[in-house]
Tab-separated table of C-alpha atoms and ligand atoms in Angstrom:
chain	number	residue	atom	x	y	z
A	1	UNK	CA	-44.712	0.181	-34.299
A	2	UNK	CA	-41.014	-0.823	-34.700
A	3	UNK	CA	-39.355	1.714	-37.232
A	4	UNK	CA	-38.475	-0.659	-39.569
A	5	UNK	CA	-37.499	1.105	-42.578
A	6	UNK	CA	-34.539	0.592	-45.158
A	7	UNK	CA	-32.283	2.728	-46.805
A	8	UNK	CA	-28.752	2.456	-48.475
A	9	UNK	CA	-25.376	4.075	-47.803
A	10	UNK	CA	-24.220	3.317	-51.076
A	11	UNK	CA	-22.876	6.110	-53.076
A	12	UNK	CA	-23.997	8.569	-50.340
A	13	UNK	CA	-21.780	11.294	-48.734
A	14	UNK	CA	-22.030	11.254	-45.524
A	15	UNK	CA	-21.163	14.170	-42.956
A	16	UNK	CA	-19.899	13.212	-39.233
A	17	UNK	CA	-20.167	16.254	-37.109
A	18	UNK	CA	-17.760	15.814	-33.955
A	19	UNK	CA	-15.334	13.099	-35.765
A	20	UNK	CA	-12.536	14.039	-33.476
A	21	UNK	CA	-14.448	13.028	-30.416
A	22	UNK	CA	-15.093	9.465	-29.098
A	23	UNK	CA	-18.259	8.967	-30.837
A	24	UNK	CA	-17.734	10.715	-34.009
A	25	UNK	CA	-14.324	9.029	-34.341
A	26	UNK	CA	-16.149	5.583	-34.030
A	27	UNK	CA	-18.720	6.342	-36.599
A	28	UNK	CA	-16.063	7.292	-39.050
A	29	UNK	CA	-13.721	4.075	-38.528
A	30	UNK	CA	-17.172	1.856	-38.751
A	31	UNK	CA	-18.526	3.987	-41.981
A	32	UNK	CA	-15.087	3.054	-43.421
A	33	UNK	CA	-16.733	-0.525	-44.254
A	34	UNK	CA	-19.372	0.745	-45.924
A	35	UNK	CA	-19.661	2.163	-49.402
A	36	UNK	CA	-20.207	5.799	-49.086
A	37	UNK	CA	-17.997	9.376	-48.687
A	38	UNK	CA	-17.494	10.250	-45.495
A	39	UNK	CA	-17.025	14.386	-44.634
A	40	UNK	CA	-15.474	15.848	-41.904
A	41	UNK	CA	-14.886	18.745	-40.970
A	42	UNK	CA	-11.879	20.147	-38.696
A	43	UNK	CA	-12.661	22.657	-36.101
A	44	UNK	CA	-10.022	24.772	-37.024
A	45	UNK	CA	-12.066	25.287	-40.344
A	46	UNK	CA	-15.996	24.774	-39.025
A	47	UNK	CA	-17.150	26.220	-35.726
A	48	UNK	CA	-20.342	23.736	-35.279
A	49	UNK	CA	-22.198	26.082	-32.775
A	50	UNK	CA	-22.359	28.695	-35.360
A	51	UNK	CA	-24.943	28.255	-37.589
A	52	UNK	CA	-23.875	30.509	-40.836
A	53	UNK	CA	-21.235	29.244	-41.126
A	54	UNK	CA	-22.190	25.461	-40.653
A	55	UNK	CA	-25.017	25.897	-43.640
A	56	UNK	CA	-22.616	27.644	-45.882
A	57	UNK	CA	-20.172	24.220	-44.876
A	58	UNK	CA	-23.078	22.293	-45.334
A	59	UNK	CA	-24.199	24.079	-48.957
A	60	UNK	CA	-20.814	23.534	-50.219
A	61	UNK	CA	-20.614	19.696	-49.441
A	62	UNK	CA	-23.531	18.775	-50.158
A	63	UNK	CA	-24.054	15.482	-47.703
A	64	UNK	CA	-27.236	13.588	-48.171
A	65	UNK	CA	-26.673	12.512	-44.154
A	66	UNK	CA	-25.635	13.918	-41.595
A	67	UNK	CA	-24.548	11.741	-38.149
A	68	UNK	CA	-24.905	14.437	-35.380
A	69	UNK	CA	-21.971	13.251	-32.880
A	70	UNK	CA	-20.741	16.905	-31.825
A	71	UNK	CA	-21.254	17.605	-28.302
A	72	UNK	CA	-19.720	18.763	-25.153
A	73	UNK	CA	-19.621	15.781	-22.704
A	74	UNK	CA	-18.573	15.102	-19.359
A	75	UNK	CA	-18.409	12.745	-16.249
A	76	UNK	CA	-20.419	13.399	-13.421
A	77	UNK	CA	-18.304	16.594	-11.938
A	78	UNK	CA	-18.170	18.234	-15.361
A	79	UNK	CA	-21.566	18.222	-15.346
A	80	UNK	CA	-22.349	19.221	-11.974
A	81	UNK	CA	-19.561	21.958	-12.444
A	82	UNK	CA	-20.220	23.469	-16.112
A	83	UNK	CA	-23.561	23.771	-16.409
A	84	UNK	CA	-23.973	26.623	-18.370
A	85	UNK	CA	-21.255	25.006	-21.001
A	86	UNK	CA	-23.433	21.734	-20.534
A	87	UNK	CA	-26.404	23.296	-21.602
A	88	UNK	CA	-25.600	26.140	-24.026
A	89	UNK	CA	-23.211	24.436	-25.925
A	90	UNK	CA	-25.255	21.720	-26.744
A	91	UNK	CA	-28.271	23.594	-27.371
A	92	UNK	CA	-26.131	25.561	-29.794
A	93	UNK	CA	-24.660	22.771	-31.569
A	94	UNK	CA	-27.898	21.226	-31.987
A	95	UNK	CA	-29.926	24.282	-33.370
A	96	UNK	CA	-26.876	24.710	-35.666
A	97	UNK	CA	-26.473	21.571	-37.252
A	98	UNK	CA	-29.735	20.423	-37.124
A	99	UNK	CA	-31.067	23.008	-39.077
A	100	UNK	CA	-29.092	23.690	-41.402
A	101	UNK	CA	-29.182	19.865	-42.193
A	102	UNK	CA	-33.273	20.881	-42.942
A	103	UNK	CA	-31.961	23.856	-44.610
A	104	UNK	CA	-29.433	21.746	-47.221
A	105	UNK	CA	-32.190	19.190	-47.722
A	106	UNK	CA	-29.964	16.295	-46.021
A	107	UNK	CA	-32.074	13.267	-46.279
A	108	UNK	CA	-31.507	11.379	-43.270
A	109	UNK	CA	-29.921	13.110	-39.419
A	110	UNK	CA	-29.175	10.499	-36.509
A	111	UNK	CA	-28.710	12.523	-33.702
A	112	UNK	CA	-27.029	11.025	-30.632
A	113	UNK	CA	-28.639	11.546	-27.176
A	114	UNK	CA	-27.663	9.878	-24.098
A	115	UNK	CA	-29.488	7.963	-21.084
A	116	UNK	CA	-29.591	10.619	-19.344
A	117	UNK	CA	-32.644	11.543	-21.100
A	118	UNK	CA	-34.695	9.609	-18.540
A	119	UNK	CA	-36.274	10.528	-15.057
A	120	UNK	CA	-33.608	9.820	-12.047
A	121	UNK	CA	-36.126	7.223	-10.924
A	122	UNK	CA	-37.362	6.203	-14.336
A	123	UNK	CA	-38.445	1.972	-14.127
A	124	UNK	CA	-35.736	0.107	-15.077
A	125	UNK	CA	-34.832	-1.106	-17.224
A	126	UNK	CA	-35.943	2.209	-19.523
A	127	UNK	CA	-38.362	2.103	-22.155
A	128	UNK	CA	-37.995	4.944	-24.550
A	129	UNK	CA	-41.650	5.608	-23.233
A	130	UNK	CA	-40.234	6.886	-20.399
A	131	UNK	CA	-38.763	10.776	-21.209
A	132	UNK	CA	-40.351	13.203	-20.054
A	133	UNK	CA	-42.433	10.553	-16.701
A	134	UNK	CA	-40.486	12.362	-13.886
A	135	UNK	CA	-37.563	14.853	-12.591
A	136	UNK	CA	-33.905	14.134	-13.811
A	137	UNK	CA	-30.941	13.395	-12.224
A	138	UNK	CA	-29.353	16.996	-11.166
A	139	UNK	CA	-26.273	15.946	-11.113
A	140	UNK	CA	-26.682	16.039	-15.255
A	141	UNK	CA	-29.908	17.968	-15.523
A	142	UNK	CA	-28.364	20.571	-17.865
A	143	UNK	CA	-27.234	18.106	-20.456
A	144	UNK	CA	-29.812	16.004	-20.391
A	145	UNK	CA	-31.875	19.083	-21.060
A	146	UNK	CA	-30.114	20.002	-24.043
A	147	UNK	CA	-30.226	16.165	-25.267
A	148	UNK	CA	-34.124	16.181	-24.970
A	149	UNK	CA	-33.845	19.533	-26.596
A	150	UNK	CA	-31.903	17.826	-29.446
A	151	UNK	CA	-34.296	15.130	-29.973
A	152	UNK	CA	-37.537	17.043	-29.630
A	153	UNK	CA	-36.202	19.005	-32.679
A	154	UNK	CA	-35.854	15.901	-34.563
A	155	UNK	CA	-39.055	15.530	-33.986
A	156	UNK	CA	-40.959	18.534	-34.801
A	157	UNK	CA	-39.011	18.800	-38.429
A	158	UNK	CA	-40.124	15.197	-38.709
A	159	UNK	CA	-44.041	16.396	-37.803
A	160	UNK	CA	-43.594	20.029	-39.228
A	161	UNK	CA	-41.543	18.837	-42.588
A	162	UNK	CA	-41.392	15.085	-42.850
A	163	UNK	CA	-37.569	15.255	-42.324
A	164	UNK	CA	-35.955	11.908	-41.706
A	165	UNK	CA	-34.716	12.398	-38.449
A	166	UNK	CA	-33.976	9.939	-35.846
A	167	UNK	CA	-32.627	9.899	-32.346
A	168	UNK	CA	-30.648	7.349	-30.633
A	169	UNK	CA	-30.108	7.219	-26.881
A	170	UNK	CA	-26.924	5.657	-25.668
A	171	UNK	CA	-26.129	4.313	-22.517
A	172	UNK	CA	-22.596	4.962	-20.769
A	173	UNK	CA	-19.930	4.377	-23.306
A	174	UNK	CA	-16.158	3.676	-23.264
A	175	UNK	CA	-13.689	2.754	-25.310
A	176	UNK	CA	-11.092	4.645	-28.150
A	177	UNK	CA	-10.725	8.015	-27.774
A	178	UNK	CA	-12.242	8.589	-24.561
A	179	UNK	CA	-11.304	11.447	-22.285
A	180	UNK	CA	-9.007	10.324	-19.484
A	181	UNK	CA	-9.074	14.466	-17.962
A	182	UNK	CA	-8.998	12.928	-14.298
A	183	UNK	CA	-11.737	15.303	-12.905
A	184	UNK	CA	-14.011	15.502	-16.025
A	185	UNK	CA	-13.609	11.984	-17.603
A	186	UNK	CA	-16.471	9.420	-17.006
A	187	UNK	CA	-15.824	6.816	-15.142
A	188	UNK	CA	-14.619	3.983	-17.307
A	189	UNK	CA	-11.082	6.783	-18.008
A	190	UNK	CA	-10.994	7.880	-14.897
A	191	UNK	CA	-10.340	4.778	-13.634
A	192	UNK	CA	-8.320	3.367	-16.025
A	193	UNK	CA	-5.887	5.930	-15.687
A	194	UNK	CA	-6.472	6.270	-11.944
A	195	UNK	CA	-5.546	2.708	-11.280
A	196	UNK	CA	-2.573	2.737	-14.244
A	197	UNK	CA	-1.165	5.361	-12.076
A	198	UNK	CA	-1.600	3.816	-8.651
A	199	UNK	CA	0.042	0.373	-10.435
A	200	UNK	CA	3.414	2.846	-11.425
A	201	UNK	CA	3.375	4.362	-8.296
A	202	UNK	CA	2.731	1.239	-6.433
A	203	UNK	CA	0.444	3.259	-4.041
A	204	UNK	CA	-1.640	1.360	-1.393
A	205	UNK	CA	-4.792	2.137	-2.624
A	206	UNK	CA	-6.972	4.021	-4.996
A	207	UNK	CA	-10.133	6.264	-4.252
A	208	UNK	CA	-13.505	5.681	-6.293
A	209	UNK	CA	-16.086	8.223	-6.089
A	210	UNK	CA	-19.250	7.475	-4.540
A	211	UNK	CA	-20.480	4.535	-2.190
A	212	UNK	CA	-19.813	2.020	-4.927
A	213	UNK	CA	-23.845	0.805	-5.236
A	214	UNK	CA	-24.673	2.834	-8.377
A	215	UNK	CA	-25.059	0.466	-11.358
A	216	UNK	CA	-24.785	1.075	-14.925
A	217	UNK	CA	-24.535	-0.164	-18.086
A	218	UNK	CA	-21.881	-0.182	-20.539
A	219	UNK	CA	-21.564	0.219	-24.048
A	220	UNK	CA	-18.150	-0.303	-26.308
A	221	UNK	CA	-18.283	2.744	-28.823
A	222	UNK	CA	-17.590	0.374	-31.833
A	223	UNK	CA	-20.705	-1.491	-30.551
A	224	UNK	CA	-22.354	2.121	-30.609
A	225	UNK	CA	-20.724	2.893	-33.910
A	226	UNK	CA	-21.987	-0.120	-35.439
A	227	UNK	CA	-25.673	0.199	-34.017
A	228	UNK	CA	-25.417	3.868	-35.723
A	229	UNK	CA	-25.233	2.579	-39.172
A	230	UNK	CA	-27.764	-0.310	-38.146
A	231	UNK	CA	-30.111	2.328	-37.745
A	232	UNK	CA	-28.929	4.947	-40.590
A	233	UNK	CA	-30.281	1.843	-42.743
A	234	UNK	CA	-33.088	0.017	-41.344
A	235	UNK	CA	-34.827	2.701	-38.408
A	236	UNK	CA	-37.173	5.549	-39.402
A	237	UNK	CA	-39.126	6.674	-36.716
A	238	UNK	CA	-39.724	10.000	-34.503
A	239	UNK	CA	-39.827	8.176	-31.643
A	240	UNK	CA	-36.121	7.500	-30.149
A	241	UNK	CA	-34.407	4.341	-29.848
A	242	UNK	CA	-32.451	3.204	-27.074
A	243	UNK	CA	-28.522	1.459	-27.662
A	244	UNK	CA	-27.489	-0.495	-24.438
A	245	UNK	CA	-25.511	-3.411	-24.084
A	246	UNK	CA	-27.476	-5.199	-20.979
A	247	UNK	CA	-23.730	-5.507	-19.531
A	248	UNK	CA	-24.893	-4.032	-16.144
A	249	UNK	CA	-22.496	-3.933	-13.099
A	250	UNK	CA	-22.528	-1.833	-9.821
A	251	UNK	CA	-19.551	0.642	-9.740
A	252	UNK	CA	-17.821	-1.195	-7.055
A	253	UNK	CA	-17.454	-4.756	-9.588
A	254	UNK	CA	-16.952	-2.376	-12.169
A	255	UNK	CA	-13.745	-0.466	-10.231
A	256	UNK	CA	-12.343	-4.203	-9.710
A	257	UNK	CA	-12.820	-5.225	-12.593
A	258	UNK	CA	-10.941	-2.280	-13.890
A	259	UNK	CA	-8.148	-2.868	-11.512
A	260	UNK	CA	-7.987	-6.861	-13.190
A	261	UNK	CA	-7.615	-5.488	-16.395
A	262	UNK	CA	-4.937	-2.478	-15.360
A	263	UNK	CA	-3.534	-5.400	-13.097
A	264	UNK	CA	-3.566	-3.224	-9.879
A	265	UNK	CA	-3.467	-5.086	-6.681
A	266	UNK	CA	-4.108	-2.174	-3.973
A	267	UNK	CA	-7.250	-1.699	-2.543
A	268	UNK	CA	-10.312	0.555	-3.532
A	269	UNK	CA	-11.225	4.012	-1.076
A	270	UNK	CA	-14.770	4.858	-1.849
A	271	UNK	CA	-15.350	8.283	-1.514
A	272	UNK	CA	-18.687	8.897	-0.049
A	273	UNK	CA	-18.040	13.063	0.140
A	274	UNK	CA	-18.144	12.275	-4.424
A	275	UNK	CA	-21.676	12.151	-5.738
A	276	UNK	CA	-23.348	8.843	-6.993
A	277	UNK	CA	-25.636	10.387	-8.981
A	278	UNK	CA	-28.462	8.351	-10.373
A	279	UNK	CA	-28.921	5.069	-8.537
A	280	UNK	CA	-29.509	3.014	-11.691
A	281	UNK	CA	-29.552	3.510	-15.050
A	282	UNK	CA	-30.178	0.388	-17.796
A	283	UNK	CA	-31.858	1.018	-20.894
A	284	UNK	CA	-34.531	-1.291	-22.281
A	285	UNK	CA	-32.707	-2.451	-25.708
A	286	UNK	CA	-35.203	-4.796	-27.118
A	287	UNK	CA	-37.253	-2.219	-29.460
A	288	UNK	CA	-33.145	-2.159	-31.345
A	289	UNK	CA	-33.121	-6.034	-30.516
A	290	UNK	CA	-36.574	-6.616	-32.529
A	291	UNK	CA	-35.060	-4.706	-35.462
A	292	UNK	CA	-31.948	-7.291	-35.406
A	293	UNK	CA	-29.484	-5.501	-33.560
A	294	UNK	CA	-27.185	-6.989	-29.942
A	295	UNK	CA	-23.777	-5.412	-29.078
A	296	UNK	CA	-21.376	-7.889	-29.424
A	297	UNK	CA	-18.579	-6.795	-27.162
A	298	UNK	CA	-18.421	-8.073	-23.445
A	299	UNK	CA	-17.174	-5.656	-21.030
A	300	UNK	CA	-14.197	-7.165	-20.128
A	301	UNK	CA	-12.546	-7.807	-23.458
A	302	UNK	CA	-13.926	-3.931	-24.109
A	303	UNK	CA	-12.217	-2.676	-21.128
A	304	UNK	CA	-9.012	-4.548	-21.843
A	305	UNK	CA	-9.065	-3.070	-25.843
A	306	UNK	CA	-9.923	0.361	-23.974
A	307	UNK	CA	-7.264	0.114	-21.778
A	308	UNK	CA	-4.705	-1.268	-24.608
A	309	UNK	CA	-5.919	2.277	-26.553
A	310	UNK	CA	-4.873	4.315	-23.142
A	311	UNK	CA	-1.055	2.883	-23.538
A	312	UNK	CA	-0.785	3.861	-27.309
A	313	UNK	CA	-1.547	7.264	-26.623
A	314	UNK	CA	-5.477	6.675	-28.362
A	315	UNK	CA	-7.008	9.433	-25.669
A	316	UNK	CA	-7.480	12.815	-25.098
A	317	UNK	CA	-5.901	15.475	-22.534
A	318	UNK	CA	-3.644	13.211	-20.991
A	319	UNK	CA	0.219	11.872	-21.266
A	320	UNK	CA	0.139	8.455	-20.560
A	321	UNK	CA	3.039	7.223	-18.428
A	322	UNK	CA	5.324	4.537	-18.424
A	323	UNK	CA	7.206	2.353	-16.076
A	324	UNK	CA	10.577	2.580	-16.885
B	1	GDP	P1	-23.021	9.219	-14.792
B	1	GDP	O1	-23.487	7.914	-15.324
B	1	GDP	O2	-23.637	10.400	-15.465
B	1	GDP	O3	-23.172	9.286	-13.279
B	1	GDP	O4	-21.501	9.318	-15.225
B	1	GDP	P2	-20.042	9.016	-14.641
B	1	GDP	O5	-19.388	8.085	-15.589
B	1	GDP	O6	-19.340	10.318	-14.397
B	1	GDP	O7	-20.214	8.316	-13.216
B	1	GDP	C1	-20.766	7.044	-13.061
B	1	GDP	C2	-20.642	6.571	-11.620
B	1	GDP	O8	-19.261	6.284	-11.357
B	1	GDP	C3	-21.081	7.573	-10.543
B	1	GDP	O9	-21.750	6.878	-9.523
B	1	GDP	C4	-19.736	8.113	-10.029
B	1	GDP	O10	-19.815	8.579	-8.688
B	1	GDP	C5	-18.889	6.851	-10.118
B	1	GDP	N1	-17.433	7.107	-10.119
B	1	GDP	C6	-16.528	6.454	-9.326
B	1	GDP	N2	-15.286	6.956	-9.510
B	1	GDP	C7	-15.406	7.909	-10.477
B	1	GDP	C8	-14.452	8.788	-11.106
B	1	GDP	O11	-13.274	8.793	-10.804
B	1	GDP	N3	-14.929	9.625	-12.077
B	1	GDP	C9	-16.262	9.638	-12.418
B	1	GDP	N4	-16.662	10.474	-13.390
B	1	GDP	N5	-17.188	8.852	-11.815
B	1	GDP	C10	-16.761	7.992	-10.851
């Protein structure tokens, strides 16, 4: 069973919930290519987690799909530290906006999970076969709760109503418009602006969390973006489908190689009294593969892009600065 399925964008209106955030804000610039309306709307004027309001947005606009992008993310310490805005939020946002999207009649949802769906020691790389084989990481239990959450809905209005629903699991992205917050970021803006920093302050070294042996993989977000229209038009399924970009690296060539790019010559502190959290994480790509999909952005031009974004300002809750 592969999904294969087709249907065209053209003409539709299409609503991106969370297009301010990294992944919403991808989707939007990569819908821009195709020939369909894309809807947004500002927080300011739609509180997502509140689901009146969202079906009386949704009843006025009318979209026939709806990417679900809105979520509240976080590295590793956000995580461990927010759990109850981890969980709740997300299970809020998803109850909201998914049905209301049943409620509207919207024809097609993509809602975006995360690879953190899968047991800690899930066999690598990850089949989508294997949610739900084993504990989670607890370092990220609570979101990947609400992300199973998410995509078990998709599937039981799929089963109870024959709603076109997918799921897509992500691995770890980076790229425009991440968060660089230096305690809550992910790693990829953490240390880019962690090692920008050290470069400006010419300090000695800089401190990575963790032992350094963790590996993971990493996806560009326009790679992600792209793979999200891929599957708006040719996947129909209620099982999910994994998005990875086999680009796997342990955190320790991934910190240097960060350092290359930022063009800091210090050294690199690992911080052992930081969490590692999962040991591994690489998705198994090929069921997106068989349906004629591969990211096409290597890591290091990514990074270097990512980094380029970072200078002009293209990030949130930061000020980026300058060597004078
Ligand atoms: P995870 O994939 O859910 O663990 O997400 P993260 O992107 O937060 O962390 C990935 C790995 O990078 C973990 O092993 C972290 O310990 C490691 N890491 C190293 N330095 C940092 C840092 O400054 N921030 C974060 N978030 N992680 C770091």
């Amino acid at each position: 069973m592969t999904g294969a399925s087709t249907y065209d964008l053209t003409g539709k209106r299409v609503f991106v919930a969370g297009h301010r955030g990294m992944v919403g804000s991808a989707v939007v610039r990569r819908l821009a290519s195709e020939n369909c309306t894309v809807l947004t709307a500002d927080r300011r004027e739609l509180d997502l987690t509140k689901e009146e309001p969202t079906l009386r947005w949704l009843e006025a606009n009318r979209p026939d799909v709806v990417v679900h992008a809105a979520a509240k993310v976080g590295g590793i310490a956000a995580n461990n530290n927010f759990p109850v805005d981890f969980l709740c939020d997300n299970l809020a946002l998803e109850l909201s906006v998914i049905r209301a999207s049943h409620a509207v009649g919207v024809r097609r949802l993509l809602f975006l999970g995360s690879s953190c769906i899968y047991p800690k020691h899930a066999k690598q790389p990850m089949a989508e076969s294997e949610l739900l084989t084993g504990p989670l990481e607890p370092t990220n239990e609570w979101y990947a709760i609400a992300k199973i959450a998410g995509l078990k809905m998709c599937q039981a209005y799929r089963r109870q109503y024959g709603d076109d629903f997918i799921s897509v699991m992500p691995t770890n992205l980076y790229g425009r418009g991440d968060n660089y917050h230096p305690d809550h970021s992910h790693v990829p803006a953490a240390l880019i602006r962690r090692f920008h920093e050290a470069k400006l302050a010419n300090a000695p070294s800089v401190s990575v969390w963790g032992t350094g042996t963790p590996l993971r993989e990493f996806l560009n977000v326009e790679d992600l973006a792209d793979a999200c229209v891929f599957l708006l038009k040719h996947y129909s399924s209620d099982q999910p489908i994994n998005v990875g970009s086999g680009d796997e690296v342990s955190i320790a060539e991934f910190a240097m190689t960060i350092a290359e790019v930022v063009g800091y010559e210090g050294s690199l502190i690992f911080d052992t009294s930081k969490p590692d959290g999962a040991p591994r994480k690489l998705l198994d790509s090929s069921r997106i593969q068989v349906l004629g999909w591969r990211a096409t952005t290597s890591l290091r031009e990514g990074l270097a892009s990512a980094f380029e974004d970072f200078l002009q300002g293209h990030g949130r809750h930061f000020t980026v600065s300058r060597a004078s």
